[in-house]
Short mmCIF file of C-alpha atoms in Angstrom, two decimals:
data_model
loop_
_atom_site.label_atom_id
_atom_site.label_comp_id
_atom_site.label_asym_id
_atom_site.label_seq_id
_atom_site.Cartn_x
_atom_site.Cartn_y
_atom_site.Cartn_z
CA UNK T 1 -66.70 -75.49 -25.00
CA UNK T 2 -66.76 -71.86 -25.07
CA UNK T 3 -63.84 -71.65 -27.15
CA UNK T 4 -64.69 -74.32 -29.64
CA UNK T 5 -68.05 -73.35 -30.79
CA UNK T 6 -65.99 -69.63 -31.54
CA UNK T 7 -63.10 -71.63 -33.65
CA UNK T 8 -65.88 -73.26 -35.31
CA UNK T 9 -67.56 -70.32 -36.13
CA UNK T 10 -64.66 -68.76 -37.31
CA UNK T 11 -63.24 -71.76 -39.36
CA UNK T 12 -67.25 -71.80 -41.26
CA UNK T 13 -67.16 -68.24 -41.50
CA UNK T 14 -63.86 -68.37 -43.30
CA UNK T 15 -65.28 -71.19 -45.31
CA UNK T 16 -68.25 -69.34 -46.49
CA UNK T 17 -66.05 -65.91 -47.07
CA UNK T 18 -63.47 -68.65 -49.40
CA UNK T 19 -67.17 -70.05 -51.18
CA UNK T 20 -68.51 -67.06 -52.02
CA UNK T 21 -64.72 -65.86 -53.74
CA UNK T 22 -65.08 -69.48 -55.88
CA UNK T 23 -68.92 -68.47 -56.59
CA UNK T 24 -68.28 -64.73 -57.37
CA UNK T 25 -65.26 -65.47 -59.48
CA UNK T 26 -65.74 -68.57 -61.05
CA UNK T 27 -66.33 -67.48 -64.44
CA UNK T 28 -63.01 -66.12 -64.34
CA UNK T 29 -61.97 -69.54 -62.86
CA UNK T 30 -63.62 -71.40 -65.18
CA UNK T 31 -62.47 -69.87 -68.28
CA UNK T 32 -59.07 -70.31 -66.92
CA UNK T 33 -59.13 -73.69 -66.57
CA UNK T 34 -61.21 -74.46 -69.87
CA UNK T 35 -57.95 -72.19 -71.79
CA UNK T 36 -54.73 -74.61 -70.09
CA UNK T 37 -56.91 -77.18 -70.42
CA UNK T 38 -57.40 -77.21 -74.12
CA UNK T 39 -53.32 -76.28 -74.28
CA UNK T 40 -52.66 -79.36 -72.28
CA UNK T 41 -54.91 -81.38 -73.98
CA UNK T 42 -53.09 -80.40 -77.61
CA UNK T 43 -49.60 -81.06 -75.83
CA UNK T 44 -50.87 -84.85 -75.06
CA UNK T 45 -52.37 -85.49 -78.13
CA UNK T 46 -49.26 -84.33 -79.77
CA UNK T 47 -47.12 -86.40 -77.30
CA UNK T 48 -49.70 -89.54 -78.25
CA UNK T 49 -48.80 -89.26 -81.56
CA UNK T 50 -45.06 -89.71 -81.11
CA UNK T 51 -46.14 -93.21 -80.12
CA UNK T 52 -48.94 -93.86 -82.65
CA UNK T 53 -46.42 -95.19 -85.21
CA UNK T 54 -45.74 -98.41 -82.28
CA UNK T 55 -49.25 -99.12 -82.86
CA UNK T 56 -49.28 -98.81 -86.64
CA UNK T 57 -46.00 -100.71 -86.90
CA UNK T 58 -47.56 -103.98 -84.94
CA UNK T 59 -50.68 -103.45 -87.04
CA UNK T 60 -49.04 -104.17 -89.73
CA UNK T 61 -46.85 -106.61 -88.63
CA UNK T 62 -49.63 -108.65 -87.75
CA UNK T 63 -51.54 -108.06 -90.94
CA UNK T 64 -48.86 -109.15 -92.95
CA UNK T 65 -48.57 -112.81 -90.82
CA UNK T 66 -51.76 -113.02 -91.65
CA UNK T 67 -51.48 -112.66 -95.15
CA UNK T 68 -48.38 -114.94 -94.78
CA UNK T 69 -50.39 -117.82 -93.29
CA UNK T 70 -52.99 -117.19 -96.52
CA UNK T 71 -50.09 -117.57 -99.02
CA UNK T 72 -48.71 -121.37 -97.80
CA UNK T 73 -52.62 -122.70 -97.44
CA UNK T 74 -50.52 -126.15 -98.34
CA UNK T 75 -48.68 -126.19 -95.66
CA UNK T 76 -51.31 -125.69 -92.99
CA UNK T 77 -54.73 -125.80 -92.25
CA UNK T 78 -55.29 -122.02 -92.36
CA UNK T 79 -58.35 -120.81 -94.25
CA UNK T 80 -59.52 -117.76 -95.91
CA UNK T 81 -62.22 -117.57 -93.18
CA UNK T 82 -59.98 -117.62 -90.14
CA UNK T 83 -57.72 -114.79 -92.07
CA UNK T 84 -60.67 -112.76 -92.14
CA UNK T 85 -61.82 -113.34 -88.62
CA UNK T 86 -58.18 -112.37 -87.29
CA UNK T 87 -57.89 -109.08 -89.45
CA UNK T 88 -61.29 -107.73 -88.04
CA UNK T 89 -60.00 -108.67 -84.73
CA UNK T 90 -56.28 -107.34 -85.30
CA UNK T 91 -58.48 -103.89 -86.96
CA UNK T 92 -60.50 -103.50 -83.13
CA UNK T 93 -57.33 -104.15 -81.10
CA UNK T 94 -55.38 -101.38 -83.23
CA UNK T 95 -58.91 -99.26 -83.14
CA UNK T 96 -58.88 -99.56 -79.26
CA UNK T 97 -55.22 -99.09 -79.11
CA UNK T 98 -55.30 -95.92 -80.79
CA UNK T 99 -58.69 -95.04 -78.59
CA UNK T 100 -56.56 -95.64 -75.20
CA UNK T 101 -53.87 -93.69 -76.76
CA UNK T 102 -55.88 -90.40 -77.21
CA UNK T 103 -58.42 -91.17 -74.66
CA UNK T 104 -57.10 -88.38 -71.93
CA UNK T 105 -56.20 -86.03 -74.57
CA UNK T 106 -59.52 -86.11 -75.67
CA UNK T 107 -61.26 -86.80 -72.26
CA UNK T 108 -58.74 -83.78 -71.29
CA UNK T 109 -59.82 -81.57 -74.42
CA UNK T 110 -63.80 -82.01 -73.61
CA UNK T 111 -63.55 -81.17 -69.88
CA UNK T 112 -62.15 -77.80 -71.01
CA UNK T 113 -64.56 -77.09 -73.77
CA UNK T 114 -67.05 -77.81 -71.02
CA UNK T 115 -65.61 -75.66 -68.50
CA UNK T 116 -65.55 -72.52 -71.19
CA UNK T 117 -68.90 -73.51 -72.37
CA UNK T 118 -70.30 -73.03 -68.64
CA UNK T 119 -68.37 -69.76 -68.19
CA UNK T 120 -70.32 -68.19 -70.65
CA UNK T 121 -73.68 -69.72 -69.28
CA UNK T 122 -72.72 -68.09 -66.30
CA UNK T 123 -71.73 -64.82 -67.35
CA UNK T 124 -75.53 -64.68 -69.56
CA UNK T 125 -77.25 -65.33 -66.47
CA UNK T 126 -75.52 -62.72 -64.63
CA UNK T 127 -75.96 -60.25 -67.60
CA UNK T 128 -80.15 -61.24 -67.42
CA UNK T 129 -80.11 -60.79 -64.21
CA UNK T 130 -78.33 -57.46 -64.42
CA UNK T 131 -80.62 -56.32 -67.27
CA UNK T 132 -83.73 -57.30 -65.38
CA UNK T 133 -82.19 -55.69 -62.26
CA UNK T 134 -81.75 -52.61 -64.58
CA UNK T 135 -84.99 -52.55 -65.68
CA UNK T 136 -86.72 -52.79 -62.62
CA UNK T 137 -84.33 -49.35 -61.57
CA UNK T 138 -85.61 -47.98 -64.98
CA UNK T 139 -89.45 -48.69 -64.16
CA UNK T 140 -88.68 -47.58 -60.98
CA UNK T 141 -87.54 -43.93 -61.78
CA UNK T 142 -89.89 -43.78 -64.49
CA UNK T 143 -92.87 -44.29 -62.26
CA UNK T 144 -91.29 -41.58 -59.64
CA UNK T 145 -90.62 -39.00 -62.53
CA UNK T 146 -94.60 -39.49 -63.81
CA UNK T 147 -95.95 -39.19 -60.03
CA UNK T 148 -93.78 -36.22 -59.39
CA UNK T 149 -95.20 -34.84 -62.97
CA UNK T 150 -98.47 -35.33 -62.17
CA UNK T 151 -98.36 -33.61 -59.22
CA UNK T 152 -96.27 -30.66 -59.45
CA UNK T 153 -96.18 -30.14 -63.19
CA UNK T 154 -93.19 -30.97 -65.84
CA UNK T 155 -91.10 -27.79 -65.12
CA UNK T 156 -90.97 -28.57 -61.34
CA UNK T 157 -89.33 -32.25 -62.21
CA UNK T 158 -87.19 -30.57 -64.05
CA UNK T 159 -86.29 -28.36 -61.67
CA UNK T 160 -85.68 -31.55 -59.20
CA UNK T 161 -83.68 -33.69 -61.49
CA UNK T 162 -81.19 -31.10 -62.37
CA UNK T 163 -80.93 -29.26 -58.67
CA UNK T 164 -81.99 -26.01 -60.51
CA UNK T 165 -82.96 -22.87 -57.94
CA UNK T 166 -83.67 -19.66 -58.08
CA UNK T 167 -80.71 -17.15 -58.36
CA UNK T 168 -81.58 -13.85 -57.27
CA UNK T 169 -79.08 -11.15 -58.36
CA UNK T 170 -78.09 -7.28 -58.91
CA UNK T 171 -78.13 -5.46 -61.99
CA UNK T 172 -77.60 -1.74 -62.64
CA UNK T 173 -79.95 -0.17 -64.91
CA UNK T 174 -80.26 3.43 -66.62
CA UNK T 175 -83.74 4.71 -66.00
CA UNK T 176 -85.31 7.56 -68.93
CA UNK T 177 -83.68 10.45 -66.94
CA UNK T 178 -80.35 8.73 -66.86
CA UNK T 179 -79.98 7.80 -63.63
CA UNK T 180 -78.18 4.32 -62.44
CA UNK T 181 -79.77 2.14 -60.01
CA UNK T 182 -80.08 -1.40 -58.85
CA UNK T 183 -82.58 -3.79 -59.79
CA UNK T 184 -83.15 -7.32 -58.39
CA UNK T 185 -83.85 -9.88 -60.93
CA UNK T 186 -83.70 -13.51 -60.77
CA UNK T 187 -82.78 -16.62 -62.77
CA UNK T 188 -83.57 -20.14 -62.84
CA UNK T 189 -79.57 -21.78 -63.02
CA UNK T 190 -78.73 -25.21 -62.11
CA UNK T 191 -76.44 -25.32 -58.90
CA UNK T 192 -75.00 -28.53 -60.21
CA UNK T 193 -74.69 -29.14 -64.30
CA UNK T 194 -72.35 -31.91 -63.95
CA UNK T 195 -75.07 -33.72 -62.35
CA UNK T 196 -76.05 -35.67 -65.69
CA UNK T 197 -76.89 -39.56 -66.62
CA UNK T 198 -74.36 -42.11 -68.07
CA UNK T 199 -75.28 -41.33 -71.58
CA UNK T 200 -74.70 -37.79 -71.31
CA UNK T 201 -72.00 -36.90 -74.04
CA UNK T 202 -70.21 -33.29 -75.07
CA UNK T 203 -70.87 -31.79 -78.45
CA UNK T 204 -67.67 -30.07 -78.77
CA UNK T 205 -64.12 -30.28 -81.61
CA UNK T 206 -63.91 -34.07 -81.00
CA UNK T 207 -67.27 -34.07 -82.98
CA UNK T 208 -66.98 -34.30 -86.62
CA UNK T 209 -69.98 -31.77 -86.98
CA UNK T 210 -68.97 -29.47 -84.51
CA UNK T 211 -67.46 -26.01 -86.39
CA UNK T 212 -66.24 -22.53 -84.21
CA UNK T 213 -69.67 -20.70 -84.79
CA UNK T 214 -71.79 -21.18 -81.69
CA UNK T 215 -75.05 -20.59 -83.71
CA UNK T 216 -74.92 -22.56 -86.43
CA UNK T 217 -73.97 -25.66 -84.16
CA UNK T 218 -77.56 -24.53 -82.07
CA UNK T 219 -79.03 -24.91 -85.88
CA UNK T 220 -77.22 -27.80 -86.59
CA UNK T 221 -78.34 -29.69 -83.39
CA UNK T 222 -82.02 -28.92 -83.44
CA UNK T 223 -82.13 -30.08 -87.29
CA UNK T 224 -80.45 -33.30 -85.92
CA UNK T 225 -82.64 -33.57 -83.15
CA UNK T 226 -85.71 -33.38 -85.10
CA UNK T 227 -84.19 -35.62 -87.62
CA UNK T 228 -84.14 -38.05 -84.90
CA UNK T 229 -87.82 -37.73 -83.63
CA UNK T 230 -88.60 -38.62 -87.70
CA UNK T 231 -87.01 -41.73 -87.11
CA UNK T 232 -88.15 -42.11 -83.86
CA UNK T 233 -91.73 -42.25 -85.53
CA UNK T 234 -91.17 -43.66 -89.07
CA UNK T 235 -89.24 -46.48 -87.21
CA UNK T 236 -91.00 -47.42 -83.60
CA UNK T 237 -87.79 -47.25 -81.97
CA UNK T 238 -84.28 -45.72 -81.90
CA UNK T 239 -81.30 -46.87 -80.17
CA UNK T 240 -78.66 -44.23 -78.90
CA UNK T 241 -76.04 -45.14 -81.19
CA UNK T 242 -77.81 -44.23 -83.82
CA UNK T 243 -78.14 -40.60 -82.34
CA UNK T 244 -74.28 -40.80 -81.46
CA UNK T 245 -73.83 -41.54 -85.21
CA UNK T 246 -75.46 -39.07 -86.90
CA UNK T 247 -73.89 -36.41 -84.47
CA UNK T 248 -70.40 -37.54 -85.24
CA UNK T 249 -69.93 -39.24 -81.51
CA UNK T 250 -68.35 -42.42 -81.04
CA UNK T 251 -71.05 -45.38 -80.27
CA UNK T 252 -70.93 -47.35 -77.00
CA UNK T 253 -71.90 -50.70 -75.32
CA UNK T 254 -74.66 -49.22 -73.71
CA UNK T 255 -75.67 -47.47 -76.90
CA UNK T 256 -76.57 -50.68 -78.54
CA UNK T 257 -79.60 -51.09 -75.85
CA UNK T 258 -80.69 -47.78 -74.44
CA UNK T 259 -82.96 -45.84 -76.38
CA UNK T 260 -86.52 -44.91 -77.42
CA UNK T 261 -89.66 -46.50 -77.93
CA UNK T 262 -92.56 -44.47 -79.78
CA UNK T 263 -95.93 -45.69 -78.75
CA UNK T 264 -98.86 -42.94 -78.56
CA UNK T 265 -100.69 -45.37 -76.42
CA UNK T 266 -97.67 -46.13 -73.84
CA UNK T 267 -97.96 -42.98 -70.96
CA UNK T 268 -94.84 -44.31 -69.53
CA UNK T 269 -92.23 -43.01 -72.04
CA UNK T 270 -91.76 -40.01 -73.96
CA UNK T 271 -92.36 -40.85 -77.39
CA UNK T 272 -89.69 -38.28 -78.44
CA UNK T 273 -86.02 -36.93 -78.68
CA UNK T 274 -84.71 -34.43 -76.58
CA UNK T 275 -80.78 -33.75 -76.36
CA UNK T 276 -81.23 -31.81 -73.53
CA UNK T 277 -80.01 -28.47 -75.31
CA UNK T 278 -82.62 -26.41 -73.42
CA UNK T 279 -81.51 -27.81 -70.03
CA UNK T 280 -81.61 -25.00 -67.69
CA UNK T 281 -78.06 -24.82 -66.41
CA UNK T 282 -75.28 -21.70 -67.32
CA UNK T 283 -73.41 -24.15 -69.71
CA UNK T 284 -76.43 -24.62 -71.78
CA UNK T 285 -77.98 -21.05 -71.56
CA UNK T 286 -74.47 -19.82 -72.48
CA UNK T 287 -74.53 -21.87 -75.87
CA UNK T 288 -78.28 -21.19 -76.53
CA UNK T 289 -77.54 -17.53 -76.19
CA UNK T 290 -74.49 -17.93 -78.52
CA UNK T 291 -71.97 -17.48 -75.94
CA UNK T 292 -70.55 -20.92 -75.43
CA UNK T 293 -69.50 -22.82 -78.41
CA UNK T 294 -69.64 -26.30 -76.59
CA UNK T 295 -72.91 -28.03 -75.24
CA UNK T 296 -73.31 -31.11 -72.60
CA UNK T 297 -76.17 -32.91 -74.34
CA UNK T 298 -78.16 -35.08 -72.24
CA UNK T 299 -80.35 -38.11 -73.67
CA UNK T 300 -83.58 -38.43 -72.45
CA UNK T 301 -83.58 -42.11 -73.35
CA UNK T 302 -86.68 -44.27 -72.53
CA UNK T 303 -83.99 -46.76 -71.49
CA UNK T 304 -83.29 -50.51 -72.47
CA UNK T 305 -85.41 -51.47 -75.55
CA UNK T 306 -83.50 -54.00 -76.49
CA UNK T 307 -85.15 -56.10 -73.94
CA UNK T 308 -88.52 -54.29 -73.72
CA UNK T 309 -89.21 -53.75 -77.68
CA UNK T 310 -92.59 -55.66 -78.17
CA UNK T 311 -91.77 -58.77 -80.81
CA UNK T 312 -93.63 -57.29 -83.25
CA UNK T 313 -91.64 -54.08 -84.28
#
């Protein structure tokens, strides 16, 4: 007994493991199906028609006895009336004829639209559900980064978010009489500046903007950035793509729905543009100080407002 309640078990688990593979993948499956479907559907349909001219041919051959049968009215009893009746009915067995014909590849041919049709269905409610899922992350952090704010100040999140410590260090110094000696001095550095978000993008030769001369890329940036927080407020919203754009990046998918919002009223976003230039990691204080001439820009975007833009802007 022992033994068949475990081969059951097994035999529903493997079941369950083979219905969740159908359920996770059957968009894939469907869309499949929907694609050889409509190619066998057009193979039938072309077969049917091989044997459409049998049906025609008949037709005809029966349209023309009747017409026959009209022509020697003298020599029998058959009226204009009954020629009538027997061409709509000869019309409706041709009609269904040609119906039965093309019947699968058409029964075939709407089956597989329908299969495509709920593939798609399927893949939009994932992609809600992954947006909503998204922006319940996004609220999420949001409301972590304002508490952590509010408590131990804006530089201190900062600090947090990008692992930034104090670096205490050496540094030999020549007093008024001329004398070396060592001085301890620290430096707030970030101990990881890889450690960005998704959106995060270098400003380096692949840019169409970017020249050799560290400081007039620093200019060039800051004029963009502020060009951006014009829009930000002339508009009500920006999307990240648009920032790519006028800094000569390529645009992504998730550039056409992250971005900014600007609402004075709304404590919960920034209601400005910051490329991250002032981060305060070596990379960046290298290429503010003119030493670098390349710059990890980071996007402090409010996050999807494609979904969470009020209808009226």
């Amino acid at each position: 007994m022992i033994m068949k309640n475990k081969f059951m078990t097994n035999v529903n688990r493997t079941f369950k493991k083979v219905q969740f593979g159908v359920v996770k993948h059957s968009p894939e499956i469907l869309i499949t199906v929907g694609v050889v479907g409509v190619l066998a559907s057009t193979v039938m349909a072309c077969k049917a028609t091989t044997k459409l001219d049998t049906i025609i041919d008949k037709t005809k051959e029966n349209i023309f006895q009747i017409k026959d049968c009209v022509a020697d009215q003298g020599l029998t009893e058959y009226t204009e009336e009954d020629s009538k009746k027997d061409l709509v009915i000869v019309y409706t067995k041709a009609a269904v004829n040609v119906a039965k014909l093309y019947a699968p590849a058409v029964g075939l041919g709407i089956l597989s639209l329908t299969s495509i049709v709920a593939s798609n269905n399927i893949l939009r409610k994932r992609n809600v559900a992954l947006t909503a899922a998204y922006v319940a992350v996004d609220q999420s952090f949001k409301e972590y980064k304002r508490r952590v704010i509010e408590r131990f100040g804006e530089q201190v999140e900062k600090e947090i978010r990008y692992n930034i410590k104090t670096h205490e260090y050496e540094e030999t110094v020549v007093n008024e009489k001329g004398k070396e000696k060592q001085v301890k001095k620290s430096a707030l550095v970030s101990e990881a500046p890889i450690n960005c978000s998704p959106y995060a993008k270098f400003f380096d030769a692949s840019s169409s903007d970017w020249v050799k001369d560290a400081d007039y890329n620093l200019m060039w940036l800051k004029a963009q950035e502020s060009y951006a927080n014009n829009l930000l407020i002339a508009n009500g919203y920006l999307f990240l793509n648009d920032v790519y754009s006028i800094l000569g990046i390529p645009k992504t998918k998730a550039g056409q729905v992250v971005g900014w919002r600007y609402d004075p009223n709304d404590t919960t976003i920034d209601n400005y543009v910051d490329f991250g230039i002032h981060t305060l990691n070596q990379a960046n204080i290298n290429f503010v100080n003119g030493y670098e001439p390349v710059i990890l820009l980071d996007f402090n975007v409010d996050g999807d407002i494609w979904n969470t833009m009020p209808e009226t802007i």
